[in-house]
Coordinates of C-alpha atoms and ligand atoms in Angstrom, one line a residue:
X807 CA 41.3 5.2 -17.7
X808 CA 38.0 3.1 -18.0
X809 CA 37.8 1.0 -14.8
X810 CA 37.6 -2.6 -15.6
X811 CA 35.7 -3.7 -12.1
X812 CA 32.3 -1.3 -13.3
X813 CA 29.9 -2.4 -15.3
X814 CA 28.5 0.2 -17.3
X815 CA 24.4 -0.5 -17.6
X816 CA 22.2 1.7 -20.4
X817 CA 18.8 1.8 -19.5
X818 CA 16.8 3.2 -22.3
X819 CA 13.2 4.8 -21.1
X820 CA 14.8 4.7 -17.7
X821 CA 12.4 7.6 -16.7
X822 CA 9.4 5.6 -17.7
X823 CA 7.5 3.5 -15.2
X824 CA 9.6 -0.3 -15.4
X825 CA 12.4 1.8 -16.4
X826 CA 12.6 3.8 -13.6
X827 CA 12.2 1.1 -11.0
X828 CA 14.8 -0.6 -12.7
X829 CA 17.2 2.1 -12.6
X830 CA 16.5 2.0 -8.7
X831 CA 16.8 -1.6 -8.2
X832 CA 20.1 -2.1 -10.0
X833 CA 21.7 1.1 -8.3
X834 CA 20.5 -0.4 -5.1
X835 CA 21.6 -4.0 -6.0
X836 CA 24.6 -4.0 -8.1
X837 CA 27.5 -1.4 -6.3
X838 CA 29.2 -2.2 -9.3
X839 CA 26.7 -0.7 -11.9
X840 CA 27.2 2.5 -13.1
X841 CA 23.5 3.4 -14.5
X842 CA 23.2 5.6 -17.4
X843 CA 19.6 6.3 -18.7
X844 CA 18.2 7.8 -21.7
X845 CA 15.1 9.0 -22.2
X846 CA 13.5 11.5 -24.4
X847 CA 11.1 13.0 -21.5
X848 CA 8.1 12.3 -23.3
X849 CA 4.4 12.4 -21.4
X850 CA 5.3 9.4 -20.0
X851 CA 8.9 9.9 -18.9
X852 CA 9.1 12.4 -16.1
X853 CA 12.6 13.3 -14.2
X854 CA 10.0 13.1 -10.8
X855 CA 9.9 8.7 -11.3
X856 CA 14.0 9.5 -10.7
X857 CA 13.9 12.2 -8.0
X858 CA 15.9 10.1 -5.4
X859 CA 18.6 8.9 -7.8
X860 CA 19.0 11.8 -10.1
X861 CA 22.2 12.7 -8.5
X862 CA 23.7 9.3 -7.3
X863 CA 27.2 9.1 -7.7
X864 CA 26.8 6.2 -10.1
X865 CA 23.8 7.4 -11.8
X866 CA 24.2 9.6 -15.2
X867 CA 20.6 10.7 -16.8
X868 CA 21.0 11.8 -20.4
X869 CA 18.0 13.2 -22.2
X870 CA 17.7 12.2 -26.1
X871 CA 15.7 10.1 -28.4
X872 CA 16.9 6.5 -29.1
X873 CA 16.0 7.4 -33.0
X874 CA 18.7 10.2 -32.6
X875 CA 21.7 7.7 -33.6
X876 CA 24.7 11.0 -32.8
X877 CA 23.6 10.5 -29.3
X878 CA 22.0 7.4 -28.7
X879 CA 24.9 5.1 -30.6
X880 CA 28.1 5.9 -28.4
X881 CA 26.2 5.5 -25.5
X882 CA 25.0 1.7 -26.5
X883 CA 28.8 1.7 -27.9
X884 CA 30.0 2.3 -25.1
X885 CA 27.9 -0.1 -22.6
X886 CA 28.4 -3.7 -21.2
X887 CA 24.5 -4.4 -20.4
X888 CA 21.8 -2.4 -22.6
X889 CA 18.3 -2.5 -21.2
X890 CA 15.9 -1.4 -24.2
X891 CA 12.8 -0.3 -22.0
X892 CA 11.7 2.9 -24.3
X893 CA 9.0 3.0 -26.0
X894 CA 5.5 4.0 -26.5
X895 CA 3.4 1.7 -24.8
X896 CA -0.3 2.2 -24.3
X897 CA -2.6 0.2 -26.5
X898 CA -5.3 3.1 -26.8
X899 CA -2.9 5.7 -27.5
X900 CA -1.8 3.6 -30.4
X901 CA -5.4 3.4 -31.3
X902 CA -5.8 7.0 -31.7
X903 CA -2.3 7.4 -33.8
X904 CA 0.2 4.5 -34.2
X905 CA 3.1 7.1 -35.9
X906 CA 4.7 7.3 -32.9
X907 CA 4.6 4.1 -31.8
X908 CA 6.3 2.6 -35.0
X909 CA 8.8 5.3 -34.7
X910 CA 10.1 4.5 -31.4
X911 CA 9.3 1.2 -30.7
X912 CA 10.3 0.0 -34.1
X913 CA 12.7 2.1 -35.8
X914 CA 14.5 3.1 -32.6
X915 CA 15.3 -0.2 -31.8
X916 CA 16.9 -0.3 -35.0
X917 CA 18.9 2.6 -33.9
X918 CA 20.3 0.6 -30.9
X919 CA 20.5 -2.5 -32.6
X920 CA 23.0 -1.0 -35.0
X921 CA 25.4 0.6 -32.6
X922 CA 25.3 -2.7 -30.6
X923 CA 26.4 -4.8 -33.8
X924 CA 29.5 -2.3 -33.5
X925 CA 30.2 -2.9 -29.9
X926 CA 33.4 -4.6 -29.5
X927 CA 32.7 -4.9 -25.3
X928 CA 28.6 -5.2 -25.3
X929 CA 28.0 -8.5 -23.4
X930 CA 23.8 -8.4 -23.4
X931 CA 21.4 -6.6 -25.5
X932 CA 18.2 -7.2 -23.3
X933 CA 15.3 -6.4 -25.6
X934 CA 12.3 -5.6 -23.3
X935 CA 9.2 -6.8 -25.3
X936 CA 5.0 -8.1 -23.9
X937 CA 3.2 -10.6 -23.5
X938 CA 1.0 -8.9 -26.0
X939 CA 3.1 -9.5 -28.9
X940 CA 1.1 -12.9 -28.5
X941 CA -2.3 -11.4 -29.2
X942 CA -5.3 -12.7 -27.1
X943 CA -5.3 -16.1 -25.8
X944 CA -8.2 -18.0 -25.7
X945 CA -7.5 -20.9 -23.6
X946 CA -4.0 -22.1 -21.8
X947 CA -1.2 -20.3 -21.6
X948 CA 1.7 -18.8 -24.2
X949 CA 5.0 -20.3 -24.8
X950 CA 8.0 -18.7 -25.8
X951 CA 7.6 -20.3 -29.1
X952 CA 4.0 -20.0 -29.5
X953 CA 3.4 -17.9 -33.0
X954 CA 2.2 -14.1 -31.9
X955 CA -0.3 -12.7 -33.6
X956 CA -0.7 -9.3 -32.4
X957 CA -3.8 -7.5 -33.1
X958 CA -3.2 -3.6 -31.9
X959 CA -0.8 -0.8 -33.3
X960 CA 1.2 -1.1 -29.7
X961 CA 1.2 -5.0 -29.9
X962 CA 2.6 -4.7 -33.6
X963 CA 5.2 -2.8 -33.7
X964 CA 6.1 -4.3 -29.8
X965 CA 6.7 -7.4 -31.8
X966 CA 8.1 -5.9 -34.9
X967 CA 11.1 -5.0 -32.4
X968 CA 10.7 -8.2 -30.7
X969 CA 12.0 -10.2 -33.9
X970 CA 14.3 -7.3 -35.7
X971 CA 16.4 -7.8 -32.0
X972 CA 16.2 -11.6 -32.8
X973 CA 17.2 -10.9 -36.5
X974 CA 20.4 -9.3 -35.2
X975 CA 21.3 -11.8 -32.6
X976 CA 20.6 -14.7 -35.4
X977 CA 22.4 -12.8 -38.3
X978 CA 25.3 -10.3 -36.7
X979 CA 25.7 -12.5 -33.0
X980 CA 24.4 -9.4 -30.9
X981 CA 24.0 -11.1 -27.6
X982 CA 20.3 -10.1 -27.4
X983 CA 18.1 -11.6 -25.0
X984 CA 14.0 -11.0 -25.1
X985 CA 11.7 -10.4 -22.4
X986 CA 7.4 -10.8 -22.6
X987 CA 6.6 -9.5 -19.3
X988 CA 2.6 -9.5 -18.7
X989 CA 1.1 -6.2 -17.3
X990 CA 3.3 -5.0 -14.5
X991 CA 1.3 -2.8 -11.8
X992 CA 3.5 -0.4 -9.0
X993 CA 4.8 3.2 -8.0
X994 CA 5.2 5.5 -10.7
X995 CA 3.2 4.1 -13.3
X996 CA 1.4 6.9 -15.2
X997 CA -1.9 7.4 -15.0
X998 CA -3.3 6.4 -18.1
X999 CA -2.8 3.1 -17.1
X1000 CA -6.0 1.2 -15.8
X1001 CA -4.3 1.0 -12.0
X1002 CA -2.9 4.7 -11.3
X1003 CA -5.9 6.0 -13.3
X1004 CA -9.0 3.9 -11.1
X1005 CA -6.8 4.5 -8.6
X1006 CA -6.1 8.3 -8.4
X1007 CA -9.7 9.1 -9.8
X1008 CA -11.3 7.0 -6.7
X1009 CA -9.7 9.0 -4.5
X1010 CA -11.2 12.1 -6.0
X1011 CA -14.7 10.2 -6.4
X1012 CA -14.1 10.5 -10.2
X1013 CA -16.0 7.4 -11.9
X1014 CA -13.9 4.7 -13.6
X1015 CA -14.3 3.8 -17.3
X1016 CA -14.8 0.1 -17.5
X1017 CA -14.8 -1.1 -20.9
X1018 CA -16.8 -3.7 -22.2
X1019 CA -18.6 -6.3 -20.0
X1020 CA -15.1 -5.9 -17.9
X1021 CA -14.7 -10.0 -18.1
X1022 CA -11.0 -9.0 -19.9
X1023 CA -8.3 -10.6 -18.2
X1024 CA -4.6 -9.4 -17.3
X1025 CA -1.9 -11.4 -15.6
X1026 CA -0.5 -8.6 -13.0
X1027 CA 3.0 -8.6 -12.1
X1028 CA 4.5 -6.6 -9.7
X1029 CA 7.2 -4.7 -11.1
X1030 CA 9.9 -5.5 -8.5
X1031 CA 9.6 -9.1 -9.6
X1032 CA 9.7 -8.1 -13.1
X1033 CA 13.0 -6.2 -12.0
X1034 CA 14.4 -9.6 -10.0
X1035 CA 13.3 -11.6 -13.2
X1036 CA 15.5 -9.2 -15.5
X1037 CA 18.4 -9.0 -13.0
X1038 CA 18.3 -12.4 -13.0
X1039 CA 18.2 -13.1 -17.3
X1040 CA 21.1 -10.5 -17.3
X1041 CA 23.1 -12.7 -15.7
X1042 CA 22.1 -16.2 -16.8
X1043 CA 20.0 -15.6 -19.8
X1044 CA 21.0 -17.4 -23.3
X1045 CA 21.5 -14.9 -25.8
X1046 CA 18.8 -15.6 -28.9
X1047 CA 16.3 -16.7 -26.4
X1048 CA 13.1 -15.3 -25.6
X1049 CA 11.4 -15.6 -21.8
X1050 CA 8.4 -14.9 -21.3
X1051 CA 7.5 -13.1 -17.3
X1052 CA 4.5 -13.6 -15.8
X1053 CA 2.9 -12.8 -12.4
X1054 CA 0.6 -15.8 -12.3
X1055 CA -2.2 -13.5 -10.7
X1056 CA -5.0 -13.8 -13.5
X1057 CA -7.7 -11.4 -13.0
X1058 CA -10.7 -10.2 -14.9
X1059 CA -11.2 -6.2 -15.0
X1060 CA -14.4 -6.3 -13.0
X1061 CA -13.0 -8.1 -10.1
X1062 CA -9.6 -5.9 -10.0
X1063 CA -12.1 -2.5 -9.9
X1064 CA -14.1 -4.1 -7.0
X1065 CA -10.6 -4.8 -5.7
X1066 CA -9.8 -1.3 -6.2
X1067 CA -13.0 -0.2 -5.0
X1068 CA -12.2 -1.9 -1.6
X1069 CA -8.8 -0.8 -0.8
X1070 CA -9.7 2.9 -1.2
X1071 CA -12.7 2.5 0.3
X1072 CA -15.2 3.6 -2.2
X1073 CA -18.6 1.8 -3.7
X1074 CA -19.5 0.8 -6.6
X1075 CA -21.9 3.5 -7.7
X1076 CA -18.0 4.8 -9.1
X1077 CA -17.7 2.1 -11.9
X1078 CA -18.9 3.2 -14.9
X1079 CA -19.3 0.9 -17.8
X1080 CA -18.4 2.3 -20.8
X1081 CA -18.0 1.2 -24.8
X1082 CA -14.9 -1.2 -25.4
X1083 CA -11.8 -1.0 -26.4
X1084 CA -11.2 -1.6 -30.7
X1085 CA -10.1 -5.1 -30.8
X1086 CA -9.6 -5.1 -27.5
X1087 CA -7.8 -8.2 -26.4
X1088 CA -9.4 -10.5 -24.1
X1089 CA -6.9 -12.4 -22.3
X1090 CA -3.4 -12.6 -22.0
X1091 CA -1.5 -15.5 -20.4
X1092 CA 1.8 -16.1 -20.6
X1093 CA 3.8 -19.9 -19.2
X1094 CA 6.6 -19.1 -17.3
X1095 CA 7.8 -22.6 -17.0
X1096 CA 11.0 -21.5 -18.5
X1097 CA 12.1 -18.6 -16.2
X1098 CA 11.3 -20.6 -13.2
X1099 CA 13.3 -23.5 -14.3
X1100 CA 16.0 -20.6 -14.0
X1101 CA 15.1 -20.0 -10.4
X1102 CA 12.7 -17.2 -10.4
X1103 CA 9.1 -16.5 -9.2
X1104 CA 7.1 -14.2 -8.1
X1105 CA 7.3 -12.7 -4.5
X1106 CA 5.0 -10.3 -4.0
X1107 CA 1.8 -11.5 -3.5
X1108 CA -1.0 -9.6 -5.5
X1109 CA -3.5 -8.5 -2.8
X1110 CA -0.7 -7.1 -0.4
X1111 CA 1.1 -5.5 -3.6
X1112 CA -2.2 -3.5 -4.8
X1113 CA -2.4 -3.1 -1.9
X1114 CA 1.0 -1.2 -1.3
X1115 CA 0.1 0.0 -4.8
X1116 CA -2.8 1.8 -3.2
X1117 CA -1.1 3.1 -0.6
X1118 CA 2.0 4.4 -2.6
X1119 CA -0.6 6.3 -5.1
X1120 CA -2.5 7.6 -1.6
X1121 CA 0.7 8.9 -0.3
X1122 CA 2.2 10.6 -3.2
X1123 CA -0.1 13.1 -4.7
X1124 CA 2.7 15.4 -5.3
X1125 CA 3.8 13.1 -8.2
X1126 CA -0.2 12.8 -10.0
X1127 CA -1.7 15.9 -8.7
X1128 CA 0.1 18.0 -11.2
X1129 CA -0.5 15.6 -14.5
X1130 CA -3.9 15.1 -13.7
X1131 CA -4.5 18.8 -12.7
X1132 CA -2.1 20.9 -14.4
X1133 CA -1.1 19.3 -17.5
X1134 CA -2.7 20.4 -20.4
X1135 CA -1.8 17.5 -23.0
X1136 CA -2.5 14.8 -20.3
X1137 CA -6.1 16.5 -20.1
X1138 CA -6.7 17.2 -23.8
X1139 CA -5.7 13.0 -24.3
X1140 CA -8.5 12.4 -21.0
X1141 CA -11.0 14.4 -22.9
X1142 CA -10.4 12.7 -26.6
X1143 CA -10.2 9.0 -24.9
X1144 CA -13.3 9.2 -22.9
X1145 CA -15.2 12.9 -23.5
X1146 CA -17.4 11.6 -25.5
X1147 CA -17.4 7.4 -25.0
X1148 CA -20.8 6.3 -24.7
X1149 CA -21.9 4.8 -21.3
X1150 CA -22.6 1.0 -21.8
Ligands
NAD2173 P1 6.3 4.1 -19.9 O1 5.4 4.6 -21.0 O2 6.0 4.3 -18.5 O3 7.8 4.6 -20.2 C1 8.4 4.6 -21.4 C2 9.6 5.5 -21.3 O4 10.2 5.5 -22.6 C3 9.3 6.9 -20.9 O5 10.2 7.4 -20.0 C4 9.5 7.7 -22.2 O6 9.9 9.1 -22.0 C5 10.6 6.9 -22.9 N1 10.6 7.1 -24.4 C6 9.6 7.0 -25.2 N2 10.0 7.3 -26.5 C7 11.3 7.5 -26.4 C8 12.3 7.8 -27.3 N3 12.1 7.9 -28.6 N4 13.6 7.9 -26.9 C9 13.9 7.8 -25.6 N5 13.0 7.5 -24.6 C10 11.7 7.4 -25.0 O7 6.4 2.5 -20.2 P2 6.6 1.3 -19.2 O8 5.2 0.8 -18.8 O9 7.6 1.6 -18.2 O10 7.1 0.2 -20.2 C11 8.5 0.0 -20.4 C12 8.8 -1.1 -21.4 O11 8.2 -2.3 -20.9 C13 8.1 -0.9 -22.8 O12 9.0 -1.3 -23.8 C14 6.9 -1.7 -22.8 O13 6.5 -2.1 -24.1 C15 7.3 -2.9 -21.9 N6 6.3 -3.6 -21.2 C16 5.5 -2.9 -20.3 C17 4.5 -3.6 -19.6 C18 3.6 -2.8 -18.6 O14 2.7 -3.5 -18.1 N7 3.8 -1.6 -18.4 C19 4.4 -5.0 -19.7 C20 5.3 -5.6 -20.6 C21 6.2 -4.9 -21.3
TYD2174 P1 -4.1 -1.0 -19.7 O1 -3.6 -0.6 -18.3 O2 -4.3 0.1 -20.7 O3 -3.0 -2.1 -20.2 P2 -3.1 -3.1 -21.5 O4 -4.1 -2.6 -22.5 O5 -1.7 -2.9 -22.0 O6 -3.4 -4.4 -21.0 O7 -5.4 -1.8 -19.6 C1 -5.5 -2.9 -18.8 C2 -6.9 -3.5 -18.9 O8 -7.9 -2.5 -18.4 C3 -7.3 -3.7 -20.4 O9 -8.1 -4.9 -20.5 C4 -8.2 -2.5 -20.7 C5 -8.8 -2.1 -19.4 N1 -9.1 -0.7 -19.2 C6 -10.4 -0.2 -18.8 O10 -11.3 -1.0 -18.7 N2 -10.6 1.1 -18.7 C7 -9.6 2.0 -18.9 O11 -9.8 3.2 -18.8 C8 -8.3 1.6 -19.2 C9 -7.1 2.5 -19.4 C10 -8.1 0.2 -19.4

């Protein structure tokens, strides 16, 4: 017999980075969650993000592809609250080869979106999309209903799900909600991304490949207030509406590296300029007047949460040492991305 007090919570790409803190928070928040997670175990989803909660009690990890409808559709069928986090997500990747990235992040949202237009008991679809979907912002800040005009392979076929999830809430009444979080920055992000990857190479004196003139901006959020925002829009969110999560901490690339530079106690001889990024974006910036007319905002602060980011990274080499040392694809992608980039 099902038991009508549990709510039953899918979190796809639950053994990614957001993912897997989510998966934490909501066993730790909600005693009445029971947490599945699927994830395909790509490069970027290790069982090691879950290692405390792989055997919770109500934790169930199920490895599969969300494009694979025989197993990804009952489990959305059988859900209350989906959480779409899976997908490929980083931008440079998707400059090298954008296949996969239009597989998963567009088609296998498809995949999901169809079993949830069966679901007789699904009460929230939450479709996890970026900030990026907006492209680069010159000036001000983005708006939910600002036009996006996404200008990478990763952006595009972010947004491509962004509105097919719309499509189905406006056409078949899924109760979908979408998120455009900004760049999130904590423990267990892989490092590929600019924070575990300055991070982990500082502490080996490796050099750190900053792109450009490094004047790019990011808005950092820490990914427990990403978590707290989508806890939050679970809950109270308006199904066809789109909020937009920002961390208000605005901050050029330069200035994060020297901040990066400090906190592990390293000089600046380590930065190495290098040739930019293809089309690389120069600011994002997202208005989160919405959410915080909802109740939300940040709490961590960003110089004590890089900070703590630091410190995590610092005290857990048993969860980089081995992708940076040992793993042959993550070295062969190291070696194609910046092998031969010229030095600025
Ligand atoms: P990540 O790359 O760390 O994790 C992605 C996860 O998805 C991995 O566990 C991977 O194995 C899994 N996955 C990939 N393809 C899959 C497939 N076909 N089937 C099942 N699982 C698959 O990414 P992340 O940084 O945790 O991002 C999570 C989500 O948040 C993404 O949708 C991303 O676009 C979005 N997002 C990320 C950021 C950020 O700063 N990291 C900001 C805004 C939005
Ligand atoms: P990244 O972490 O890849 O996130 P995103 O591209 O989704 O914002 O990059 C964050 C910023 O850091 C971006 O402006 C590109 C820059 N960057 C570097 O300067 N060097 C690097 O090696 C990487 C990976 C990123």
């Amino acid at each position: 017999m099902t038991d009508t007090t549990q709510t039953t919570v899918l979190v796809t790409g639950g053994a990614g980075f957001i993912g897997s803190n989510f998966v934490r928070y909501a066993l730790q928040t909600h005693a009445d969650w029971r947490v599945t997670t699927l994830d395909k175990l790509t490069y970027a989803g290790r069982r090691e993000n879950l290692h405390d909660v792989m055997d919770h009690p109500r934790h169930h990890f199920v490895h599969g592809d969300i494009c694979d409808a025989a197993t990804a559709s009952p489990l959305v069928e059988s859900a209350d609250i989906v959480v779409h986090f899976a997908a490929e997500t980083h931008v440079d990747r998707s400059i090298l080869a954008a296949g996969d990235f239009i597989r998963t992040d567009v088609e296998g949202t498809f995949v999901l979106l169809e079993a949830a237009r069966r679901s007789p008991r699904l009460r929230r679809f939450v479709q996890i999309s970026t900030d990026e979907v907006y492209g680069s912002v010159a000036e001000g800040s983005s708006a939910e209903t600002d036009e996006l005009r996404p200008r990478n392979p990763y952006s595009a076929s972010k947004a491509g799900a962004d509105r097919l999830a719309y499509s189905y809430w406006a056409t078949y009444d899924v109760p979908v909600i979408i998120t455009r979080a900004s760049n999130n920055f904590g423990p267990y992000q892989f490092p590929e991304k600019v924070i575990p990857l300055f991070v982990t190479n500082l502490i080996d004196d490796i050099p750190v490949p900053l792109y450009g003139d490094g004047g790019n901006v990011r808005d950092w959020l820490h990914v427990l207030d990403h978590c707290r925002a989508l806890d939050l829009l679970i809950r109270q969110g308006q199904s066809g509406e789109v909020y937009n999560i920002g961390g208000g901490n605005e901050v050029r690339n330069a200035d994060l590296t020297h901040s990066l530079l400090r906190l592990v106690g390293k000089d600046e001889t380590l930065i190495r300029p290098v040739e930019d990024r293809k089309g690389h974006d120069r600011r994002y910036s997202v208005s989160t007047n919405k959410l915080r007319g909802m109740g939300w905002k940040p709490l961590v602060a960003f110089e004590q949460g890089l900070q703590e980011t630091v410190e995590w990274y610092a005290r857990n080499e048993w969860w980089w040492r081995p992708v940076k040392e040992r793993d042959p694809q993550y070295k062969a992608y190291m070696e194609q991305q910046y092998g031969s980039r010229p030095s600025r």
